[in-house]
PDB file of C-alpha atoms in Angstrom:
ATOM      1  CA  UNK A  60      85.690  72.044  95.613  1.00  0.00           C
ATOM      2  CA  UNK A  61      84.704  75.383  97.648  1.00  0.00           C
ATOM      3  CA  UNK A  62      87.043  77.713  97.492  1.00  0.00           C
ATOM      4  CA  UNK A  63      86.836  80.774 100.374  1.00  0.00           C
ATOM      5  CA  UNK A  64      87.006  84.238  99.730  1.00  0.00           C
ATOM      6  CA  UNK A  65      89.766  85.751 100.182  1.00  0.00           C
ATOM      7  CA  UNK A  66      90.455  89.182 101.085  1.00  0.00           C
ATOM      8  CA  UNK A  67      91.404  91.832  99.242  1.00  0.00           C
ATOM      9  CA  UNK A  68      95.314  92.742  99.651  1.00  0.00           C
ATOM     10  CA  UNK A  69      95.712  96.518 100.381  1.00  0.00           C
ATOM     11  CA  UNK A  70      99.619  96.703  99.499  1.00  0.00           C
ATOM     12  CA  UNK A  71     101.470  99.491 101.745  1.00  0.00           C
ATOM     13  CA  UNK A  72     103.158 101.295  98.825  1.00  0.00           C
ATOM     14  CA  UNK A  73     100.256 100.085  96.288  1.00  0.00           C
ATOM     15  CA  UNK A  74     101.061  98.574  92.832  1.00  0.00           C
ATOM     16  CA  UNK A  75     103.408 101.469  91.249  1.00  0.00           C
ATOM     17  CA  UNK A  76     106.779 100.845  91.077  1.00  0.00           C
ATOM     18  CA  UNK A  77     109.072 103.240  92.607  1.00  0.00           C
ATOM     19  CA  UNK A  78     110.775 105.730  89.910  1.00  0.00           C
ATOM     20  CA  UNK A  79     114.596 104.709  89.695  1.00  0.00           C
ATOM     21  CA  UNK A  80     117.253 107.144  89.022  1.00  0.00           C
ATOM     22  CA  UNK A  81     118.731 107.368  85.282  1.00  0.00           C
ATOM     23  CA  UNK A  82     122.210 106.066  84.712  1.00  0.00           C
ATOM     24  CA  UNK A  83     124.764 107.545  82.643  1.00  0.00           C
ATOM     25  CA  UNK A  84     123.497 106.550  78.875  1.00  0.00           C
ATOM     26  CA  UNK A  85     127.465 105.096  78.031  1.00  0.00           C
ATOM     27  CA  UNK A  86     127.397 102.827  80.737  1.00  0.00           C
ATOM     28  CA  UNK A  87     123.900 101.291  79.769  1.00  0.00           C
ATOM     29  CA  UNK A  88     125.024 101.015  76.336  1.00  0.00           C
ATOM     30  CA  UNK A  89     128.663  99.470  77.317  1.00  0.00           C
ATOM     31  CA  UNK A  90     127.081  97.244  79.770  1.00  0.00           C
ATOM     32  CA  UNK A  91     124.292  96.015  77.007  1.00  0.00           C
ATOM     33  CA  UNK A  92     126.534  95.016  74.797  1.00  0.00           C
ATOM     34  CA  UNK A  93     129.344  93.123  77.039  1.00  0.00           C
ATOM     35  CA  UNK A  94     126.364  91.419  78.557  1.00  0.00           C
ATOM     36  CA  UNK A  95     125.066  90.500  75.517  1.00  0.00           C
ATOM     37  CA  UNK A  96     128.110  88.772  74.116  1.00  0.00           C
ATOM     38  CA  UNK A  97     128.858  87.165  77.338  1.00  0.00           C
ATOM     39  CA  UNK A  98     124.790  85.814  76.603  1.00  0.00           C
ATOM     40  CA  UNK A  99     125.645  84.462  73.242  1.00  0.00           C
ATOM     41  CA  UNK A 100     129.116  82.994  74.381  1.00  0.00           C
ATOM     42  CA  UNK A 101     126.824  80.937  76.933  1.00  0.00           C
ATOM     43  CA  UNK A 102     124.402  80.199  74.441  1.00  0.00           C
ATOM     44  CA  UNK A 103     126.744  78.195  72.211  1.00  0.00           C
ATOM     45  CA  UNK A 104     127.925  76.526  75.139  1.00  0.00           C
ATOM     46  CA  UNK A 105     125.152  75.491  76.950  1.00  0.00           C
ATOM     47  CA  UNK A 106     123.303  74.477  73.486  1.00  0.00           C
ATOM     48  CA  UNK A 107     126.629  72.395  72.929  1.00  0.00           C
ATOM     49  CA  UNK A 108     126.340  70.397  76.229  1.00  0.00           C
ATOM     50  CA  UNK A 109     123.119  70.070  77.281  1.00  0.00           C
ATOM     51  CA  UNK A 110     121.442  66.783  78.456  1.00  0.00           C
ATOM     52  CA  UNK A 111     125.261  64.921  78.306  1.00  0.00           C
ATOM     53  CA  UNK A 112     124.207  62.816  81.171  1.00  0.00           C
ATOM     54  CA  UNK A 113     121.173  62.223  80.201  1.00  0.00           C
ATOM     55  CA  UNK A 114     121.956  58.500  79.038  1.00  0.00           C
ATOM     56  CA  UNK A 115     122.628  57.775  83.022  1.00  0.00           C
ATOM     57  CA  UNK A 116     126.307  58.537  83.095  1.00  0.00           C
ATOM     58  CA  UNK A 117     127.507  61.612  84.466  1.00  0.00           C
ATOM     59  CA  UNK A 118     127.608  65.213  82.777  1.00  0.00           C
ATOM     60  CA  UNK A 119     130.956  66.487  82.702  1.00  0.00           C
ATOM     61  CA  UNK A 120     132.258  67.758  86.367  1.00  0.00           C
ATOM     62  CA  UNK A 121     128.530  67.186  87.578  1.00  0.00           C
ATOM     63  CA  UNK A 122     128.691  66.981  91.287  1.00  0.00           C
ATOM     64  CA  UNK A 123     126.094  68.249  93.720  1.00  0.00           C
ATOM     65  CA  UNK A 124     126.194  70.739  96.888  1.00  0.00           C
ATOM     66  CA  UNK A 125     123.645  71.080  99.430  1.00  0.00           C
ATOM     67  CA  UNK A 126     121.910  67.655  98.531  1.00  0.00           C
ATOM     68  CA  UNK A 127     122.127  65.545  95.461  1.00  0.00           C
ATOM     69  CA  UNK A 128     119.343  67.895  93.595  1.00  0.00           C
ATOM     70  CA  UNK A 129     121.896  70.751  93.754  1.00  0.00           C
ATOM     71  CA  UNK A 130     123.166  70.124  90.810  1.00  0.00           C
ATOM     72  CA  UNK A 131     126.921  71.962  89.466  1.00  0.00           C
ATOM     73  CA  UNK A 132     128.435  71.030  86.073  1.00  0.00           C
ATOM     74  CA  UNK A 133     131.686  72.016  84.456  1.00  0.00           C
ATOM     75  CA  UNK A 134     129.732  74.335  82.164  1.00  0.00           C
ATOM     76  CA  UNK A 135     128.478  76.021  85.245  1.00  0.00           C
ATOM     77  CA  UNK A 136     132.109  76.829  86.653  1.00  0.00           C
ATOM     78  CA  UNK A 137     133.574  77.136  83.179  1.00  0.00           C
ATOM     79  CA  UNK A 138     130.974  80.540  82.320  1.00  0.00           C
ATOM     80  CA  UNK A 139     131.124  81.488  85.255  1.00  0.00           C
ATOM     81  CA  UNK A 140     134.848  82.057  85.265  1.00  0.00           C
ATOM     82  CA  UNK A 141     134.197  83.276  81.425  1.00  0.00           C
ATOM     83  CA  UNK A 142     132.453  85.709  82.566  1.00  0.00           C
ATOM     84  CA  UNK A 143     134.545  87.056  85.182  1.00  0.00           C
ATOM     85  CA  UNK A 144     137.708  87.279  82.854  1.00  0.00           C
ATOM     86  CA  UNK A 145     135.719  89.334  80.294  1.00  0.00           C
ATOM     87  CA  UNK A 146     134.146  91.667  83.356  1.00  0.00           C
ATOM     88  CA  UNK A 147     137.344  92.077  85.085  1.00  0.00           C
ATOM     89  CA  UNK A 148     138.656  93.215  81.945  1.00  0.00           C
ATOM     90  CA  UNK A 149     136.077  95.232  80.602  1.00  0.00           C
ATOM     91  CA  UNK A 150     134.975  96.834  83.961  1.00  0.00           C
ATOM     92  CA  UNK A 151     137.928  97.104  86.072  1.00  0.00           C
ATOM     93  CA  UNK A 152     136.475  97.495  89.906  1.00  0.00           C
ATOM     94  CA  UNK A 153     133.083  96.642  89.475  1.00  0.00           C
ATOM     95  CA  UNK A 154     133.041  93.791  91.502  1.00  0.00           C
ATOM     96  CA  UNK A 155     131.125  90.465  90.422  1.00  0.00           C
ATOM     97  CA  UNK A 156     128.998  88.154  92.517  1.00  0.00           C
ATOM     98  CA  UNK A 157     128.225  84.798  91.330  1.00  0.00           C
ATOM     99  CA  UNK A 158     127.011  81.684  92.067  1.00  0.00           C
ATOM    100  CA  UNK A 159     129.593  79.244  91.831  1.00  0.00           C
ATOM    101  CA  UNK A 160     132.623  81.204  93.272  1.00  0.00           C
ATOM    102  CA  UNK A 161     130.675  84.100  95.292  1.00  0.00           C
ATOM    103  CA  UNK A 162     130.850  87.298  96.130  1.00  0.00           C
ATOM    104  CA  UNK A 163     133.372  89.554  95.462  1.00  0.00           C
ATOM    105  CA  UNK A 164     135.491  91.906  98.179  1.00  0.00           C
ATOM    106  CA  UNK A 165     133.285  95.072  98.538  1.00  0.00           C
ATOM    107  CA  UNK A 166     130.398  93.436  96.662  1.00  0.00           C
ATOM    108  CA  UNK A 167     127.740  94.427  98.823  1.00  0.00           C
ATOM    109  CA  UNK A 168     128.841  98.269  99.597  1.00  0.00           C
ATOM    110  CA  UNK A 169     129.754  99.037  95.906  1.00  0.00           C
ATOM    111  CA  UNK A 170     128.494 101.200  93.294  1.00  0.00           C
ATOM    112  CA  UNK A 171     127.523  98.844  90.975  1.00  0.00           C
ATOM    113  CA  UNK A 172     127.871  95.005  90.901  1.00  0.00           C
ATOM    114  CA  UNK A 173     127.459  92.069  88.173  1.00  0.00           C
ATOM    115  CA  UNK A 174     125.547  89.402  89.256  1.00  0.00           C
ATOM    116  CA  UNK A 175     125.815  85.581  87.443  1.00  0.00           C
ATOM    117  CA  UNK A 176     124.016  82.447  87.366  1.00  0.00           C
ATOM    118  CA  UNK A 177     126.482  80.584  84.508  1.00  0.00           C
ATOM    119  CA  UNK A 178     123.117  78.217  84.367  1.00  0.00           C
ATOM    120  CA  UNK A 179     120.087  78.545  86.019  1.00  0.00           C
ATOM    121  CA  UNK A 180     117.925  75.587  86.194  1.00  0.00           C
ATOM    122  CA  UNK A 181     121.367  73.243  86.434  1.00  0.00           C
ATOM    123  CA  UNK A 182     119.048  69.821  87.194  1.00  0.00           C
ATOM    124  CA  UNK A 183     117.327  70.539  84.096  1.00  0.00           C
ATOM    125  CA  UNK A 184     120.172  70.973  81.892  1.00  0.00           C
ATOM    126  CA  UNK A 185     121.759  68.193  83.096  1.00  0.00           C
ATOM    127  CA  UNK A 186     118.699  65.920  82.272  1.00  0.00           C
ATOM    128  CA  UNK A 187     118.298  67.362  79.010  1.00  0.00           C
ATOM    129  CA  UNK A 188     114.987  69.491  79.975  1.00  0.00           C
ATOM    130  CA  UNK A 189     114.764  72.619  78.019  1.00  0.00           C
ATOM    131  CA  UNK A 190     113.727  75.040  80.868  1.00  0.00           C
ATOM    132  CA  UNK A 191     117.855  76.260  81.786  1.00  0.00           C
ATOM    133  CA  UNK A 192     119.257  80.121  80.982  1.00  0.00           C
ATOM    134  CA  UNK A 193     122.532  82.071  81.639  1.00  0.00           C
ATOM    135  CA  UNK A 194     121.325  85.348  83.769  1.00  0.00           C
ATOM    136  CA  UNK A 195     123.713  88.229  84.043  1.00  0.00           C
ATOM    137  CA  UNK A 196     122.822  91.418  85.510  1.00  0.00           C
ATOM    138  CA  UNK A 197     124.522  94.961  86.187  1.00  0.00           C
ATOM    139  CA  UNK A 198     122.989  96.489  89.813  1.00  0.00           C
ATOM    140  CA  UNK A 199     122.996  99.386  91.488  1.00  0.00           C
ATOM    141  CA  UNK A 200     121.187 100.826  94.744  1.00  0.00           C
ATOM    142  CA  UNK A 201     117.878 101.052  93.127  1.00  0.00           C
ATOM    143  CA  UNK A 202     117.556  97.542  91.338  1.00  0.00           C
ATOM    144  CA  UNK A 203     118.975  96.070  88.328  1.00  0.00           C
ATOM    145  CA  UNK A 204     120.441  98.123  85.514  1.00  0.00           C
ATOM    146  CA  UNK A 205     121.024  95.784  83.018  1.00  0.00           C
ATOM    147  CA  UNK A 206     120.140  92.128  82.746  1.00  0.00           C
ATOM    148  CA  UNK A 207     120.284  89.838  80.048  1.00  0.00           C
ATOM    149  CA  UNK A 208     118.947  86.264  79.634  1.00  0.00           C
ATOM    150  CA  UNK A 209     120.069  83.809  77.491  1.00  0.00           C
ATOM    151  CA  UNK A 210     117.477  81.053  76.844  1.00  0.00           C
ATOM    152  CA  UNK A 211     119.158  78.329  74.679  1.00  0.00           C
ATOM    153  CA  UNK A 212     116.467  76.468  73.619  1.00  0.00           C
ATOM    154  CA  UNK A 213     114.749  78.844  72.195  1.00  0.00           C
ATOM    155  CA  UNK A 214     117.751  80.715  70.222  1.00  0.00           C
ATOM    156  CA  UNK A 215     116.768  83.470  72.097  1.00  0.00           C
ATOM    157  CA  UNK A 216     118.553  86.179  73.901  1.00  0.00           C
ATOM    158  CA  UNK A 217     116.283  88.603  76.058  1.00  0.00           C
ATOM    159  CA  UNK A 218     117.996  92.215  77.193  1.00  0.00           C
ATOM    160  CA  UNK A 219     116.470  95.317  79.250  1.00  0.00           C
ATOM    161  CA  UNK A 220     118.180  98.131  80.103  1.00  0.00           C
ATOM    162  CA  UNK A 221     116.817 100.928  82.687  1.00  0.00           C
ATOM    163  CA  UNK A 222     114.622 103.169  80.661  1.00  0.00           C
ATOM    164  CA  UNK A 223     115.657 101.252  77.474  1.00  0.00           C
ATOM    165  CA  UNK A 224     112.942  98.489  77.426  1.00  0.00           C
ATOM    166  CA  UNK A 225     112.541  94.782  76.864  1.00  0.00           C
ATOM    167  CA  UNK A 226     114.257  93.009  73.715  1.00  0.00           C
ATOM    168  CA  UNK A 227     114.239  89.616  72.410  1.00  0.00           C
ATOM    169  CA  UNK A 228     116.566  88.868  69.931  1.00  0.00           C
ATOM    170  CA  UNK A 229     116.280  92.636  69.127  1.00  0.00           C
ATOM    171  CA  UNK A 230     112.403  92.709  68.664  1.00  0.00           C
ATOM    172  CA  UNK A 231     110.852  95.104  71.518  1.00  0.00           C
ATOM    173  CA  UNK A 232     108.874  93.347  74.298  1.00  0.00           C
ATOM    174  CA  UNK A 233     105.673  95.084  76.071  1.00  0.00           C
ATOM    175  CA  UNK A 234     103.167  93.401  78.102  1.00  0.00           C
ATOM    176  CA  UNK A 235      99.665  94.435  77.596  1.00  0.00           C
ATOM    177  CA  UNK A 236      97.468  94.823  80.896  1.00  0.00           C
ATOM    178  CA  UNK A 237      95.003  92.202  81.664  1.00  0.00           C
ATOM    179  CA  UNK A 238      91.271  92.383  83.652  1.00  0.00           C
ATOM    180  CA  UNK A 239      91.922  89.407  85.091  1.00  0.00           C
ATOM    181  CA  UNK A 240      94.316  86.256  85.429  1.00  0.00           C
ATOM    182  CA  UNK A 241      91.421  84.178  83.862  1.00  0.00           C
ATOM    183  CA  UNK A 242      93.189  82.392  81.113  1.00  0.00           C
ATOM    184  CA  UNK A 243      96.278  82.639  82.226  1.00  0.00           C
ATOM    185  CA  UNK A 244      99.788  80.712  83.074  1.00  0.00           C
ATOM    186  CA  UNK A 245     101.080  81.532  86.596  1.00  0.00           C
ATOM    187  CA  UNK A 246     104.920  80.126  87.276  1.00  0.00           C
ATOM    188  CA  UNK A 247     106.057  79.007  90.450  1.00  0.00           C
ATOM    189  CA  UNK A 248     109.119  77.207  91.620  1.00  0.00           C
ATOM    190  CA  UNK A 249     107.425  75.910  94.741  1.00  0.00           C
ATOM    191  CA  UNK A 250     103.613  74.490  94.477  1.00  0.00           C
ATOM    192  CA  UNK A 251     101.396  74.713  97.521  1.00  0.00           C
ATOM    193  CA  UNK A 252      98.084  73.400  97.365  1.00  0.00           C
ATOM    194  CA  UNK A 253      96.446  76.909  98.212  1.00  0.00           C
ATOM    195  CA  UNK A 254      97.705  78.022  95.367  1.00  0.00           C
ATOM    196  CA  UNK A 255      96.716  75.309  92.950  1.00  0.00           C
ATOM    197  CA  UNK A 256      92.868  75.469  94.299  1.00  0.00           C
ATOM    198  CA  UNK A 257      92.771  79.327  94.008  1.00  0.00           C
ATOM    199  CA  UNK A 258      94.257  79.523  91.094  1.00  0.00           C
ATOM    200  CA  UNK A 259      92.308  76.429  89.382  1.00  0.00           C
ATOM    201  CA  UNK A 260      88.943  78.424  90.806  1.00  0.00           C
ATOM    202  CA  UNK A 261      90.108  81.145  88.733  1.00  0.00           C
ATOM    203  CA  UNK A 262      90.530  79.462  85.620  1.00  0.00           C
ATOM    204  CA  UNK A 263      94.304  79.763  85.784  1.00  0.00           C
ATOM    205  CA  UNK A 264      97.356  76.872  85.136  1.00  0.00           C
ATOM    206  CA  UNK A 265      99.952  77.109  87.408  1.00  0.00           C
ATOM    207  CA  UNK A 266     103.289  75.891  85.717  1.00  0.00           C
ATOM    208  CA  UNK A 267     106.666  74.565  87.074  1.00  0.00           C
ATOM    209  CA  UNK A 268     109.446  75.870  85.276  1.00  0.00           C
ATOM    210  CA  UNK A 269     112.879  74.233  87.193  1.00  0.00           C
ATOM    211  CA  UNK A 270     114.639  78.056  86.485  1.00  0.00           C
ATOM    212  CA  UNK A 271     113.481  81.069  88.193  1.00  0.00           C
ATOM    213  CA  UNK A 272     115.155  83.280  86.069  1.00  0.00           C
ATOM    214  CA  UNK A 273     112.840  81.883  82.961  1.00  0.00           C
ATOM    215  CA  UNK A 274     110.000  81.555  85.168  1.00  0.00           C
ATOM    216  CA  UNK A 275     110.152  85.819  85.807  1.00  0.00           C
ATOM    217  CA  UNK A 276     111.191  86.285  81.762  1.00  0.00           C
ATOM    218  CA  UNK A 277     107.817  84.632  80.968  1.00  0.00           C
ATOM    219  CA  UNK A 278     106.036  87.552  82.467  1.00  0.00           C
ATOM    220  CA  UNK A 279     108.236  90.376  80.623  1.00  0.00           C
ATOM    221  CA  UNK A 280     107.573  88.040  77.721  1.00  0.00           C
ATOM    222  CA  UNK A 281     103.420  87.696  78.216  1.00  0.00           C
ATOM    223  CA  UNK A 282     103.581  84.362  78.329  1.00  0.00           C
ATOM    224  CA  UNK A 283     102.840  84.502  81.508  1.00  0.00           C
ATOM    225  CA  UNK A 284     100.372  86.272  83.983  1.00  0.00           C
ATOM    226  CA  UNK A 285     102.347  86.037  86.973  1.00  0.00           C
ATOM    227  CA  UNK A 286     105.797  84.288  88.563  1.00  0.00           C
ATOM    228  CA  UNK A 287     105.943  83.718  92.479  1.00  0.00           C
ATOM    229  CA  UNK A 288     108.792  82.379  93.865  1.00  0.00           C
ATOM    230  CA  UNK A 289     109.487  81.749  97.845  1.00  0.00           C
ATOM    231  CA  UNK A 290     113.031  81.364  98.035  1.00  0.00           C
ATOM    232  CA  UNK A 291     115.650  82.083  95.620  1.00  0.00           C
ATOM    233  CA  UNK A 292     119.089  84.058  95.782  1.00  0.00           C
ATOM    234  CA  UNK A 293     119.922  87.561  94.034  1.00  0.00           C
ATOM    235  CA  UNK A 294     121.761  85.682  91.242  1.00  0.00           C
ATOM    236  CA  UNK A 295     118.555  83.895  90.249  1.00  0.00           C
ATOM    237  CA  UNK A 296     116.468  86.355  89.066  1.00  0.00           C
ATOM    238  CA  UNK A 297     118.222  89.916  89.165  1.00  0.00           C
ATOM    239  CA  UNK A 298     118.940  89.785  84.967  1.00  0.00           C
ATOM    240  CA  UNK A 299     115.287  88.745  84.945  1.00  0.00           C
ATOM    241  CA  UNK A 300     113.964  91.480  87.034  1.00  0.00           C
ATOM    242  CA  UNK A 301     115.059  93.969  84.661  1.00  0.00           C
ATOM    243  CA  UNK A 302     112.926  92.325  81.318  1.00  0.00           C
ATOM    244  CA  UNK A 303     110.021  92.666  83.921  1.00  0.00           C
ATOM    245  CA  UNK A 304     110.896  96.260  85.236  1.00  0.00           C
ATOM    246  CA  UNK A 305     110.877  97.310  82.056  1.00  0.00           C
ATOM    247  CA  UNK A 306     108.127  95.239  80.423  1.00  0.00           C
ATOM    248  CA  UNK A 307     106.055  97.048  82.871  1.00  0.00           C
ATOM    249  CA  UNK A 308     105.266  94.455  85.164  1.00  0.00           C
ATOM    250  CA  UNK A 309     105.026  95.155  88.515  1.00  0.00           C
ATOM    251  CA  UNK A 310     106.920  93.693  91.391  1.00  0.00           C
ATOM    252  CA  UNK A 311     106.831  93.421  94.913  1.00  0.00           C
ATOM    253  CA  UNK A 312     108.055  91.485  97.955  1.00  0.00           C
ATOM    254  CA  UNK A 313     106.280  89.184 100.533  1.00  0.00           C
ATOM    255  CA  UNK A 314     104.663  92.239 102.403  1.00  0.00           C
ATOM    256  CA  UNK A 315     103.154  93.347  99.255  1.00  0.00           C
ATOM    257  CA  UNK A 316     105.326  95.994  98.919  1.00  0.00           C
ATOM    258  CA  UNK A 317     106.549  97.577  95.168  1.00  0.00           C
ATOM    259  CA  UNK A 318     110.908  96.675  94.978  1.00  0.00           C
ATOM    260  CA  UNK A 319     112.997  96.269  92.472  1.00  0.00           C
ATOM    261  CA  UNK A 320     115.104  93.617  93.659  1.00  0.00           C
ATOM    262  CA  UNK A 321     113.045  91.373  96.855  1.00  0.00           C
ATOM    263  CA  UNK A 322     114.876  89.393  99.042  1.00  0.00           C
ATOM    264  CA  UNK A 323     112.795  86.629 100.635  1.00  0.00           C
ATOM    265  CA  UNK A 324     110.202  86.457  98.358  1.00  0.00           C
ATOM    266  CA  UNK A 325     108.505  88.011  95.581  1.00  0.00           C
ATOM    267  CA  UNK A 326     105.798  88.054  93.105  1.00  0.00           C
ATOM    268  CA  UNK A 327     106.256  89.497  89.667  1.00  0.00           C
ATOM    269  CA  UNK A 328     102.834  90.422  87.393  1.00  0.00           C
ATOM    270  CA  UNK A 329     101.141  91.625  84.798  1.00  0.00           C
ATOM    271  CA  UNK A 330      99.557  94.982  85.950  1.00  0.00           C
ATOM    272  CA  UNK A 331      95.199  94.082  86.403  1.00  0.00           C
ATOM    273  CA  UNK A 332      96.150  90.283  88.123  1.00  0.00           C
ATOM    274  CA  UNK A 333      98.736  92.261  91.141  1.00  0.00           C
ATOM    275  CA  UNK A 334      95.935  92.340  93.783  1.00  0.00           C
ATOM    276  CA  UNK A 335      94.164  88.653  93.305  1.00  0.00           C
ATOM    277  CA  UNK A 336      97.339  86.553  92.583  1.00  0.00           C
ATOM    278  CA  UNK A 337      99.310  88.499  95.865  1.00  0.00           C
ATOM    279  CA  UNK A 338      95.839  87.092  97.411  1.00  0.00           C
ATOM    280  CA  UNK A 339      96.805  83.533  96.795  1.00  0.00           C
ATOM    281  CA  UNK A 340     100.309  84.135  97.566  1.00  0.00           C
ATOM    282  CA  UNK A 341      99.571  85.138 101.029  1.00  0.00           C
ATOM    283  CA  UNK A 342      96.899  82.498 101.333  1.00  0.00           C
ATOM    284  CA  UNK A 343     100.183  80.397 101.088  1.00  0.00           C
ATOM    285  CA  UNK A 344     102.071  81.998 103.838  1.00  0.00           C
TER     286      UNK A 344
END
């Protein structure tokens, strides 16, 4: 199969992040380790549950939204309301937005707010698939502060903090640059054929993950060259924006533009594969 050239992207800003402003050092801290319990408390609980309806009866509570593969559970609404006892306590009048009960009053004009997917990837743990998380993330103005990502099946718990680094189960994360994406694993939670035949000409898999939060973690892991994802909403991937941020991967939106936090879009990757694998994102478009 012939695969045309495509052109090189010339992003506005180029590929360096933007510098974010420090936060105070007993916040981080604080916030690191409330998240980080509120991780393992999710942990447990998912691990506990997982794939109950996979037999063909129901998981517990499972009922759907938008359409019958919008999956919600009882474990989804149970963290989720975890999570905003122990933040309500902890951080009185940071407000909390969520995806099972929304946003909080002032959410979107305050300082900081925590942002909560109880389970991300809520079809997949309800059939049992290994590919769900719990993603929690402290945000300010500039992008995520603080996100942590609990990944069950792997009994492992991944936490950045801004200008802390990456950790995974307390070991410190960096991704390496690459020449290329030759080789390589790109994620995606929405497969287009232009994608598949560029990346396939390039030598590279593309890879289905069911959780966008994991799907960005596997860059600020190196398991993965690059993530795309089309549509998603803040709660998705703002605790795994931060591992990235902080792995050193770089980020930008649909217009090729570095940000923190996209809306509408984004592509997260490993700095060397930015300007080729943005090329077959926009060949997409």
């Amino acid at each position: 199969m012939t695969v045309l050239p495509l052109p090189t992207p010339t992003p506005a800003a180029g590929p360096a992040m933007p510098p974010r402003p420090p936060v105070e050092p007993g916040l981080l801290s604080r916030a690191l380790e409330v998240a980080g319990r509120l991780a393992n408390d999710a942990a447990e609980v998912i691990t506990a549950t997982v794939g109950r309806g996979c037999d063909g009866g129901p998981a517990p509570g499972a009922g759907y939204k938008a359409n019958p593969f919008d999956w919600v559970t009882d474990t989804d609404r149970t963290l989720e309301r975890h999570t905003r006892r122990v933040l309500a306590a902890e951080f009185p009048g940071v407000p909390v937005v969520g995806e099972e009960y929304g946003a909080d009053p002032g959410a979107a004009d305050a300082e900081y707010r925590w942002v909560v997917d109880p389970v991300d990837g809520t079809a997949n743990y309800v059939a049992g698939f290994p590919w769900c998380a719990y993603s929690l993330a402290l945000v300010d103005a500039a992008g995520p502060v603080v996100g942590v990502i609990a990944d069950p099946s792997r009994a492992q718990i991944y936490a950045a903090a801004r200008g802390r680094g990456v950790r995974a189960n307390g070991v410190p994360v960096r991704i390496a640059p690459r020449p290329g994406p030759a080789g390589g694993l790109v994620c995606a939670e929405r497969v287009t054929e232009p994608l598949v035949r560029h990346a396939a000409a390039a030598h590279v898999g593309v890879r289905v993950l069911g959780s966008a939060a994991l799907a960005v973690a596997q860059v600020a892991l190196g398991h993965a060259v690059a993530t795309v994802l089309d549509a998603y909403h803040e709660w998705d991937v703002a605790g795994a924006l931060t591992l990235a941020l902080e792995a050193g991967a770089v980020v930008l939106d649909r217009d090729g533009r570095p940000d923190p936090l996209p809306a509408g879009g984004l592509l997260v990757a490993v700095p060397g594969v930015v300007d080729e694998v943005f090329a077959w994102w926009r060949a997409c478009s």
